[in-house]
Amino acid sequence: MVLDAKVVAFAGGVGGAKLVYGLSKSLSPEHFTIIGNVADDLDLFGLHISPDLDTVMYTLAGLANPAAGWGITDETWQTVEMLRHYGEEVWFNLGDRDFATHILRTQWLKQGHSLTTVTARLLERLGVHCTLLPVTDDPLRTMVDTQEYGTLPFQEYFVRYQWQPTALNVWFYGMVEAQATTKVVTAIREADVIVFCPSNPVLSIAPLLAVPGVREALVERHGVCVAVSPFVGGKALKGPAEKLMRELKLDISATGLIDYYEGLLDGLVIDKLDQEQAVGSKIPILVTETVMKSEDDKVRLAEEVLRWVGSRKS
Amino acid sequence: MVLDAKVVAFAGGVGGAKLVYGLSKSLSPEHFTIIGNVADDLDLFGLHISPDLDTVMYTLAGLANPAAGWGITDETWQTVEMLRHYGEEVWFNLGDRDFATHILRTQWLKQGHSLTTVTARLLERLGVHCTLLPVTDDPLRTMVDTQEYGTLPFQEYFVRYQWQPTALNVWFYGMVEAQATTKVVTAIREADVIVFCPSNPVLSIAPLLAVPGVREALVERHGVCVAVSPFVGGKALKGPAEKLMRELKLDISATGLIDYYEGLLDGLVIDKLDQEQAVGSKIPILVTETVMKSEDDKVRLAEEVLRWVGSRKS
C-alpha cells in the first residue's frame, strides 16, 4: 500500500485541483504536500492575487464553486460592481468572499511574511491540514508572446483575451533569479511518490519545473514520478492546453508528454480514449478513465494512480 | 442673496453630512467646498478607511444608506463574513460595495497620490461636482484617554466600545506635525460664508480646527463664520457628543459652544427647543428647527442658514 507514502503533487489550477481533491481523500494530510503554481499570480487594485493557490485551497477547504472549478461557492459580486461604478475596468473575476482572501494575503505579505507562510496561515485558518507550498517566494510571472498583441502577462492572455491570441512563446519572468523554497526542495527529495496533476503542461507544470532548484531536486529524488495526462482523445477537456501546445509545435501525445518532461517521468497515466498511444512507450503507462466529473471520479483516479505506483515500487 | 457666495462647510460624519446635503442642493457646486475630518481614519486589513470623508461623499453621490446615515444603500456583507470565516475579528462595519472605495483609495495612496487627490478622484468618478477637501494630507488621529481602557484610538472608543468608556481627554495624534493643505487654507480665506455643520464639536470640528493653518486662516477670513449647534433640547440627537462633552466638563449650551469655538463665530444657529439660550448672547443667534429628518428638512435648514447669513452681511 502506498497510502502511508509521502506524496507530492505538482498542481496548477482547475484540472490539478480535481486530482488534488482525490489525493487528499486518499492520503493522511501530514503525508500530502501540493506544490502550487505562482506564475499566474497578479496584482489588481494593489491586492496580491494567487489564482492557482486559491483554487487548490478552496478545493481542499470544501469552498470551491463546483460548477466553475475556480472561486468560492455561492459567491456574490458587489465589490466588483462598485469598482465598475467607479469607472474601473475589471476584467478579472473577483467575488466578494474571494476578496477576503486577497485582502488578508496582501496585508500579511506587506507585514513581511513570505507567500509560503501566508499560504500556510490561510490553509490553517480554513481548517485544511495538508500542506500547500508555493513553488517559490520570489516573483515569477508567466508571459505569453503573441502574434496579435506582442507579449502579454498571463492573465491578460488567459482572462482578458480568453486565450484566443496565437502564442509564439511562453516564458517566465523572474525565473533566473527565483529560487525554489527549502520546503519545496525538501518535500520533493523526501517524497515517495511525485504526481504531476492533469494541469496544463506549459502553463501550470512548466513554471514549477522552471524554478531553479525544482528540476535538480526531481533528478535527485528517491521517489517515483508519474504524470497524469490532461488530454483525452487527443484534446484538452477545457482551457488552452491543446491550442497552445499546437501553436508551440509541441506534441500532445503520450510520447510528446514524456519528451516534454525530459526524462523526469517514471510513468504516465493516460485516458482510455488514447490507449493506442501506450504502444511502444519508453516508460510504463497506465491506461484508465481520467475524466473527473464527480467527487467519486476524483477519488477513484487518485487511488488508482497511487495503487499503480505502489505496485510498481514493490 | 448668498446663493452665489462661496461657501465652505466644516463637516464630520453623519450630522454634518445632513447639512452638507442641504447646502449642496442650495449652492452651485463650483462655489461649495466641504472641509472633511480625517482624524477618525483608520487602517484595517491594510486598507485606508476614511469614514467621515466617505459619509460626506456617499451623501453627495446619492449612495448613502438613509437609515444608518453612514455606508452605502443596499449594502451586503460577504467580504466581512469571509474574513470572519478566516478567524479575523471584524469590529468595524465594512460593506462589500464600501470595500471598493477603501481598495481604490489604498491603491491610489500607495501609488503616491495625496489623500486630497484621491478624494477628488473618487468624487469625480461618482459624478459629484462640489469639492471635498481632507483638512490635511498628513496623518492625524483622534485619541481618547478613557478611565477604563487607557488611551484608545478613536474608532476603538467609538465603534468597538460604543463610546461607553468615560472620556478623560481627547487629543489628536500628529497635530503638531500636520499641516492644513494649501487648498484648505485658500478655501477658508476666499469663502464668503463658513458653516460649522452640526457635527460633534469635540470629535468632528475640533480635529479640523486643531490642524495648524486652519485656525490662522479662519482668523484672517473675510467671510462670515457661523455654527449650527448639534444639540436639541440640551441633548445630542445621536452619538456621543453630549455624554463626551459632559465628561470633559464642557458646557453644551449656546454660550458654551460660543466659548468652545473661542471667538471664531459670527453667529450661531440653535434649535427652537433651546431658544431661551439665545437671551443675552454675545453674538447673533438664529433660532429655528434644526432637526433634519427628511431631505426637505436638510434643504430648508441650509437655505435658512444661508439667507440669515446673507441678510446679516448686506
XYZ file of C-alpha atoms in Angstrom:
628
model
C 0.000 0.000 0.000
C 1.143 3.488 -0.777
C -1.427 5.266 1.392
C 1.230 5.818 4.058
C 3.689 7.070 1.460
C 4.785 10.676 1.313
C 3.118 12.103 -1.765
C 3.903 15.384 -3.512
C 1.536 16.705 -6.171
C 2.547 19.335 -8.741
C -0.630 21.240 -9.450
C -1.840 24.256 -11.352
C -5.436 25.418 -11.314
C -8.721 23.724 -12.060
C -7.529 20.441 -13.618
C -4.852 19.967 -10.997
C -7.224 20.744 -8.137
C -9.509 17.883 -9.171
C -6.815 15.254 -8.693
C -5.556 17.081 -5.592
C -9.039 16.656 -4.144
C -8.955 12.932 -4.885
C -5.476 12.535 -3.407
C -6.482 14.473 -0.276
C -9.240 11.915 0.336
C -6.816 9.009 -0.095
C -3.877 10.236 1.992
C -3.313 11.344 5.548
C -2.811 15.116 5.471
C 0.608 15.054 7.112
C 1.892 12.934 4.212
C 0.405 15.033 1.424
C 2.105 18.136 0.016
C 0.992 20.130 -3.002
C 3.473 22.313 -4.856
C 1.467 25.160 -6.306
C 1.951 27.463 -9.248
C 2.520 31.160 -8.600
C 3.436 32.208 -12.131
C -0.123 33.281 -12.873
C -0.286 35.464 -9.761
C -1.212 39.055 -10.416
C -1.610 42.393 -8.719
C -5.013 44.020 -9.102
C -6.063 47.160 -7.226
C -2.959 46.741 -5.097
C -4.018 43.261 -3.979
C -1.871 40.166 -4.445
C -3.954 37.501 -6.148
C -2.792 33.874 -6.435
C -5.436 32.177 -8.572
C -3.855 28.710 -8.681
C -3.064 28.567 -4.976
C -6.606 29.738 -4.231
C -8.204 27.142 -6.486
C -6.316 24.381 -4.691
C -7.004 25.936 -1.275
C -10.733 26.439 -1.833
C -10.969 22.890 -3.178
C -9.286 21.439 -0.093
C -11.393 23.628 2.219
C -14.629 22.482 0.596
C -15.363 26.055 -0.505
C -14.805 25.698 -4.236
C -17.519 26.542 -6.693
C -18.163 23.095 -8.226
C -19.558 24.473 -11.484
C -16.708 26.853 -12.319
C -13.854 24.918 -10.739
C -12.361 28.215 -9.506
C -13.640 30.715 -6.965
C -15.908 30.229 -3.976
C -19.327 28.662 -3.980
C -22.386 30.939 -3.600
C -20.245 33.928 -4.472
C -21.583 37.484 -4.902
C -20.063 40.364 -6.903
C -20.897 43.619 -5.120
C -17.349 44.905 -4.654
C -16.573 44.451 -8.331
C -19.875 46.097 -9.261
C -18.916 49.122 -7.169
C -15.428 49.206 -8.695
C -17.129 49.346 -12.089
C -19.419 52.090 -10.776
C -16.189 53.977 -10.017
C -15.274 53.567 -13.673
C -12.669 50.866 -13.180
C -12.275 48.216 -15.812
C -12.451 44.846 -14.045
C -11.597 42.026 -16.417
C -10.672 39.502 -13.742
C -13.260 37.596 -11.718
C -13.158 38.730 -8.095
C -16.030 37.683 -5.848
C -16.877 39.356 -2.554
C -15.830 36.366 -0.430
C -12.767 35.827 -2.607
C -11.732 39.435 -1.870
C -11.291 38.477 1.789
C -8.514 36.076 0.742
C -6.742 38.679 -1.371
C -7.062 41.336 1.339
C -5.629 39.066 4.051
C -2.841 37.749 1.818
C -1.828 41.264 0.806
C -1.910 42.513 4.387
C 0.241 39.649 5.646
C 2.717 39.951 2.759
C 3.025 43.688 3.494
C 3.758 42.794 7.103
C 6.800 40.938 5.782
C 5.632 37.328 5.805
C 6.597 35.111 2.881
C 3.990 33.767 0.481
C 4.791 30.322 1.926
C 3.924 31.491 5.444
C 0.862 33.398 4.293
C -0.430 30.386 2.338
C 0.108 28.070 5.329
C -1.757 30.504 7.555
C -4.707 30.795 5.160
C -4.997 26.990 4.944
C -4.763 26.650 8.706
C -7.492 29.245 9.190
C -9.721 27.276 6.808
C -9.063 24.037 8.667
C -7.040 22.388 5.880
C -4.372 20.074 7.274
C -2.295 19.044 4.282
C 0.486 21.302 3.005
C 0.281 23.693 0.064
C 3.647 25.165 -0.888
C 4.063 27.973 -3.397
C 6.937 26.742 -5.566
C 8.851 29.940 -4.777
C 8.519 33.036 -2.628
C 10.171 35.064 -5.380
C 8.322 36.900 -8.145
C 7.656 34.629 -11.113
C 5.241 35.549 -13.883
C 4.187 33.658 -16.967
C 4.478 35.778 -20.115
C 2.978 34.816 -23.452
C 4.460 36.248 -26.636
C 1.538 36.517 -29.017
C 1.255 37.186 -32.702
C -1.543 39.754 -32.280
C -0.683 41.724 -29.141
C 3.018 41.175 -28.528
C 3.995 39.979 -25.059
C 1.084 39.592 -22.646
C 1.192 38.888 -18.905
C -0.500 35.541 -18.396
C -3.860 36.706 -17.017
C -4.270 39.196 -19.832
C -3.709 36.388 -22.319
C -5.894 33.959 -20.381
C -8.761 36.023 -18.959
C -8.824 39.313 -20.811
C -8.223 37.811 -24.266
C -9.721 34.398 -23.435
C -6.538 32.640 -24.753
C -7.574 33.472 -28.320
C -4.319 35.179 -29.440
C -1.819 32.936 -31.221
C 1.042 32.064 -28.874
C 4.571 32.235 -30.237
C 6.423 31.551 -26.992
C 5.800 31.112 -23.288
C 8.403 32.217 -20.761
C 8.619 33.001 -17.083
C 9.617 36.467 -15.960
C 11.903 36.157 -12.916
C 12.849 32.525 -13.475
C 16.586 33.191 -13.444
C 16.545 34.947 -10.067
C 13.805 32.838 -8.464
C 14.680 30.045 -6.059
C 12.547 27.107 -5.023
C 11.929 27.325 -1.271
C 13.774 24.936 1.017
C 10.435 23.374 1.902
C 9.734 22.630 -1.762
C 13.151 21.096 -2.340
C 12.895 19.012 0.836
C 9.368 17.822 0.008
C 10.468 16.662 -3.445
C 13.602 14.932 -2.117
C 11.700 13.144 0.657
C 8.668 12.161 -1.426
C 7.928 8.500 -2.120
C 5.584 9.477 -4.932
C 5.509 12.612 -7.081
C 2.435 13.201 -9.226
C 2.219 15.801 -11.978
C -1.515 16.519 -11.923
C -3.505 16.843 -15.178
C -2.811 20.573 -15.285
C -1.711 22.428 -18.382
C 1.868 21.204 -19.023
C 3.083 24.515 -20.448
C 1.201 26.949 -18.199
C 0.962 25.057 -14.897
C 3.658 22.370 -14.667
C 6.397 24.059 -16.701
C 6.529 27.140 -14.412
C 7.066 24.774 -11.474
C 9.866 22.946 -13.272
C 11.391 26.236 -14.416
C 12.151 27.437 -10.896
C 15.812 26.821 -10.115
C 16.061 24.004 -7.585
C 12.966 22.056 -8.607
C 14.374 20.094 -11.523
C 17.569 19.400 -9.571
C 15.539 18.045 -6.650
C 13.480 15.892 -9.025
C 16.612 14.456 -10.607
C 17.940 13.582 -7.137
C 14.605 12.137 -5.928
C 14.310 8.706 -4.370
C 10.579 8.534 -5.157
C 8.616 7.575 -8.233
C 7.486 10.409 -10.508
C 4.378 9.991 -12.624
C 2.266 12.397 -14.658
C -1.451 12.263 -15.385
C -2.081 13.491 -18.906
C -4.558 16.382 -19.183
C -5.503 15.197 -22.694
C -8.444 12.942 -23.546
C -8.962 11.667 -27.059
C -6.159 13.946 -28.233
C -7.875 17.066 -26.905
C -7.830 19.216 -23.775
C -11.012 18.838 -21.719
C -11.084 22.593 -21.242
C -8.746 25.561 -21.411
C -5.938 26.415 -23.771
C -3.588 23.427 -23.311
C -4.219 21.806 -26.694
C -4.445 25.036 -28.726
C -1.375 26.466 -27.037
C 0.750 23.335 -27.393
C -0.115 23.033 -31.074
C 0.832 26.680 -31.604
C 4.135 26.000 -29.846
C 4.636 22.905 -32.077
C 4.514 20.599 -29.072
C 3.228 17.038 -29.447
C 0.315 16.310 -27.103
C 0.503 12.523 -27.456
C 1.855 10.282 -24.673
C 5.233 10.251 -26.372
C 5.103 14.009 -26.709
C 4.400 14.474 -22.997
C 7.145 12.045 -21.978
C 9.576 14.011 -24.136
C 8.236 17.344 -22.860
C 9.092 16.293 -19.298
C 12.620 15.436 -20.441
C 13.269 12.155 -18.665
C 11.686 13.147 -15.358
C 8.836 10.638 -15.578
C 8.838 7.040 -14.334
C 5.297 6.540 -15.563
C 2.414 8.214 -17.362
C -1.333 7.904 -16.874
C -3.436 8.378 -19.998
C -7.112 8.095 -20.839
C -8.745 5.022 -22.334
C -9.572 7.010 -25.442
C -5.845 7.393 -26.062
C -4.870 3.796 -25.273
C -3.227 3.215 -28.639
C -0.632 5.802 -27.579
C 0.631 3.356 -24.935
C 2.019 1.040 -27.597
C 5.810 1.029 -27.649
C 6.185 3.613 -24.890
C 9.632 4.135 -23.398
C 8.094 4.199 -19.881
C 5.221 2.317 -18.192
C 1.785 3.687 -18.988
C -1.440 3.253 -17.025
C -4.495 3.439 -19.242
C -7.648 4.330 -17.341
C -10.617 6.668 -17.175
C -9.027 10.084 -16.459
C -12.101 12.319 -16.832
C -13.109 13.531 -13.352
C -16.674 14.772 -13.243
C -17.869 13.657 -9.820
C -16.097 13.614 -6.485
C -16.092 9.824 -6.769
C -14.235 10.091 -10.099
C -11.535 12.185 -8.420
C -11.058 9.773 -5.545
C -11.144 6.737 -7.839
C -8.482 8.136 -10.176
C -6.291 9.219 -7.246
C -6.492 5.765 -5.661
C -5.865 4.041 -8.956
C -2.755 6.119 -9.602
C -1.482 5.530 -6.066
C -2.137 1.772 -6.313
C -0.414 1.577 -9.678
C 2.654 3.407 -8.395
C 2.665 1.222 -5.254
C 2.502 -1.980 -7.251
C 5.371 -0.833 -9.440
C 7.544 0.169 -6.486
C 7.169 -3.061 -4.544
C -28.847 86.512 -1.955
C -25.961 84.379 -0.828
C -26.595 81.548 -3.271
C -23.748 82.812 -5.451
C -21.488 83.158 -2.424
C -18.507 80.905 -1.900
C -19.448 78.614 0.936
C -17.159 76.379 2.971
C -18.645 73.775 5.292
C -16.701 72.157 8.125
C -18.185 68.692 8.430
C -17.632 65.465 10.300
C -19.751 62.390 9.754
C -23.485 61.745 9.873
C -24.764 65.014 11.392
C -22.504 67.111 9.217
C -23.437 65.218 6.067
C -27.116 66.076 6.554
C -26.481 69.802 6.363
C -23.910 69.258 3.611
C -26.661 67.580 1.595
C -28.949 70.579 2.136
C -26.205 73.036 1.209
C -25.345 71.067 -1.922
C -28.925 71.469 -3.106
C -28.833 75.233 -2.478
C -25.448 76.109 -3.985
C -23.765 75.742 -7.332
C -21.137 73.035 -6.957
C -18.218 75.229 -8.044
C -18.940 77.509 -5.090
C -19.305 74.812 -2.463
C -16.353 73.282 -0.634
C -16.512 70.857 2.279
C -13.556 70.510 4.621
C -13.668 66.960 5.899
C -12.380 65.270 9.012
C -9.623 62.683 8.662
C -8.854 62.222 12.355
C -11.112 59.191 12.586
C -9.449 57.499 9.617
C -8.127 54.046 10.326
C -6.172 51.234 8.773
C -7.917 47.859 8.700
C -6.547 44.827 6.866
C -4.018 47.133 5.235
C -6.750 49.348 3.769
C -7.000 53.081 4.393
C -10.522 53.869 5.588
C -11.809 57.459 5.842
C -15.256 57.118 7.435
C -16.118 60.834 7.597
C -14.967 61.601 4.054
C -16.921 58.589 2.840
C -20.107 59.592 4.655
C -19.978 63.014 3.019
C -19.041 61.542 -0.363
C -21.750 58.863 -0.372
C -24.281 61.505 0.714
C -23.329 63.825 -2.152
C -23.296 60.932 -4.626
C -26.783 59.824 -3.610
C -25.402 56.483 -2.458
C -25.783 56.904 1.299
C -27.818 54.486 3.338
C -30.616 56.779 4.552
C -31.412 54.661 7.615
C -27.902 54.419 9.032
C -26.567 57.765 7.830
C -23.237 56.100 7.025
C -22.309 53.457 4.465
C -23.891 52.637 1.131
C -27.510 51.819 0.497
C -28.487 48.192 -0.217
C -25.148 47.056 1.139
C -24.138 43.396 1.555
C -21.552 41.909 3.921
C -19.987 38.899 2.194
C -16.344 40.009 2.370
C -16.586 40.638 6.103
C -18.345 37.295 6.586
C -15.464 35.568 4.834
C -12.899 37.493 6.896
C -14.702 36.177 9.970
C -14.650 32.680 8.453
C -10.862 33.148 8.330
C -10.982 33.822 12.068
C -10.483 37.576 11.845
C -12.179 39.807 14.371
C -14.055 42.485 12.427
C -15.461 45.138 14.740
C -15.819 47.854 12.103
C -18.658 47.937 9.588
C -17.314 47.269 6.101
C -19.823 46.509 3.372
C -18.970 44.841 0.085
C -19.589 47.974 -2.011
C -17.838 50.121 0.596
C -14.754 47.891 0.234
C -14.393 49.122 -3.354
C -13.821 52.653 -2.011
C -11.212 51.509 0.510
C -9.450 49.337 -2.065
C -9.239 52.144 -4.636
C -8.193 54.749 -2.055
C -5.461 52.489 -0.696
C -4.209 51.640 -4.176
C -4.008 55.288 -5.240
C -2.354 56.364 -1.972
C 0.231 53.594 -2.436
C 0.859 54.940 -5.921
C 1.929 58.181 -4.249
C -1.153 60.361 -4.668
C -2.196 62.565 -1.759
C -5.431 61.954 0.122
C -6.636 65.257 -1.385
C -6.038 63.988 -4.927
C -7.501 60.569 -4.158
C -10.630 62.104 -2.621
C -11.104 64.411 -5.603
C -10.754 61.471 -7.970
C -13.284 59.361 -6.058
C -15.830 62.208 -6.118
C -15.241 62.814 -9.804
C -15.745 59.126 -10.562
C -19.064 59.249 -8.679
C -20.172 62.333 -10.600
C -20.027 64.714 -7.620
C -19.096 68.219 -8.715
C -18.570 70.148 -5.477
C -15.241 69.927 -3.654
C -14.456 67.747 -0.653
C -11.072 68.555 0.889
C -9.472 66.423 3.602
C -8.305 69.016 6.121
C -4.763 67.651 5.846
C -2.822 65.086 3.848
C -0.751 64.315 6.934
C -1.563 61.602 9.467
C -3.923 62.865 12.161
C -5.705 60.535 14.573
C -8.169 61.266 17.323
C -7.189 59.593 20.590
C -9.472 59.292 23.591
C -7.973 58.868 27.047
C -10.505 56.769 28.937
C -10.894 55.878 32.566
C -11.499 52.183 31.872
C -9.140 51.282 29.000
C -6.484 53.987 28.979
C -5.863 55.700 25.645
C -7.970 54.386 22.756
C -7.707 55.194 19.046
C -10.964 56.886 18.100
C -12.680 54.026 16.276
C -11.970 51.637 19.120
C -13.616 54.090 21.502
C -16.464 54.836 19.099
C -17.252 51.550 17.361
C -15.636 48.774 19.356
C -16.619 50.162 22.777
C -19.699 52.044 21.520
C -18.471 55.276 23.248
C -19.352 53.808 26.647
C -15.962 54.325 28.347
C -15.635 57.521 30.383
C -13.530 60.051 28.454
C -10.866 61.953 30.378
C -9.299 63.772 27.435
C -9.460 63.943 23.643
C -6.346 64.754 21.664
C -5.103 64.428 18.100
C -2.071 62.327 17.347
C 0.030 64.089 14.699
C -1.488 67.538 15.198
C 1.856 69.225 15.809
C 3.433 67.973 12.594
C 0.276 68.127 10.431
C -0.329 70.991 8.043
C -3.590 72.114 6.502
C -3.337 71.766 2.733
C -2.950 74.888 0.623
C -6.373 74.181 -0.874
C -7.957 74.166 2.584
C -6.284 77.414 3.613
C -7.227 79.092 0.315
C -10.830 77.891 0.509
C -11.225 79.301 4.034
C -9.587 82.616 3.113
C -11.701 83.047 -0.030
C -15.003 81.913 1.494
C -17.879 84.347 1.872
C -19.583 82.026 4.302
C -18.128 79.377 6.583
C -20.522 76.958 8.247
C -19.582 74.609 11.064
C -22.080 71.816 10.461
C -23.969 70.207 13.357
C -21.213 67.630 13.799
C -19.746 66.633 17.129
C -17.761 69.724 18.255
C -15.058 67.727 20.051
C -14.719 64.771 17.675
C -15.516 66.313 14.274
C -14.970 70.095 14.318
C -12.129 70.276 16.864
C -9.818 68.000 14.809
C -10.341 70.366 11.857
C -9.506 73.411 13.974
C -6.527 71.628 15.540
C -4.656 71.314 12.262
C -2.007 74.044 12.029
C -3.087 76.559 9.414
C -6.863 76.219 9.830
C -7.396 78.479 12.815
C -4.998 81.042 11.356
C -6.927 81.079 8.069
C -10.216 81.437 9.962
C -8.866 84.379 11.937
C -7.783 86.048 8.677
C -11.055 85.262 6.876
C -13.102 87.892 5.089
C -16.258 85.761 5.266
C -18.877 85.191 7.934
C -18.439 82.160 10.160
C -21.480 80.518 11.718
C -22.019 77.235 13.529
C -25.126 75.083 13.643
C -25.454 73.543 17.085
C -25.733 69.747 17.121
C -27.745 69.934 20.369
C -31.518 69.932 20.602
C -33.265 70.463 23.902
C -29.920 70.281 25.664
C -29.164 66.839 24.268
C -27.339 65.295 21.310
C -29.742 63.800 18.758
C -27.471 60.786 18.483
C -23.919 59.784 19.195
C -21.549 60.667 22.000
C -21.423 64.484 21.769
C -23.418 65.223 24.904
C -22.005 62.405 27.061
C -18.465 63.175 25.946
C -18.717 66.937 26.470
C -20.164 66.475 29.940
C -17.331 64.099 30.816
C -14.850 66.700 29.583
C -16.650 69.364 31.703
C -17.660 71.296 28.579
C -20.858 73.342 28.528
C -23.213 72.304 25.711
C -25.383 75.436 25.867
C -25.216 78.185 23.217
C -22.846 80.142 25.440
C -20.766 77.025 25.954
C -20.455 76.421 22.200
C -19.572 80.046 21.506
C -16.833 79.825 24.141
C -15.690 76.417 22.849
C -15.078 77.956 19.403
C -13.001 80.715 21.061
C -14.176 83.806 19.239
C -14.281 82.236 15.764
C -18.061 82.518 15.380
C -20.005 85.464 13.946
C -23.294 83.681 14.567
C -24.831 80.524 15.970
C -27.880 78.548 14.871
C -29.755 76.744 17.651
C -32.949 74.746 17.879
C -36.327 76.148 18.924
C -36.282 73.906 21.956
C -33.227 75.811 23.196
C -34.484 79.301 22.350
C -34.076 80.583 25.920
C -30.315 80.126 25.434
C -30.381 82.979 22.886
C -31.076 85.519 25.604
C -28.121 87.793 26.268
C -25.849 86.089 23.743
C -22.586 87.812 22.829
C -23.165 87.022 19.133
C -26.276 86.890 16.904
C -28.281 83.690 17.221
C -30.761 82.203 14.746
C -33.409 80.103 16.453
C -35.037 77.603 14.126
C -35.966 73.970 13.631
C -32.564 72.216 13.378
C -33.689 68.591 13.382
C -33.205 67.187 9.874
C -35.248 64.069 9.264
C -36.295 64.404 5.644
C -34.406 65.685 2.619
C -36.717 68.708 2.695
C -35.617 69.418 6.284
C -31.989 69.444 5.181
C -32.590 71.809 2.279
C -34.831 74.074 4.342
C -32.277 74.412 7.157
C -29.450 75.022 4.680
C -31.417 77.729 2.881
C -32.483 79.323 6.130
C -28.901 79.488 7.380
C -27.686 80.920 4.065
C -30.487 83.527 3.986
C -29.770 84.523 7.575
C -26.072 84.958 6.876
C -26.883 86.873 3.678
C -29.261 89.244 5.440
C -26.637 89.927 8.111
C -23.880 90.559 5.580
C -25.802 93.036 3.439
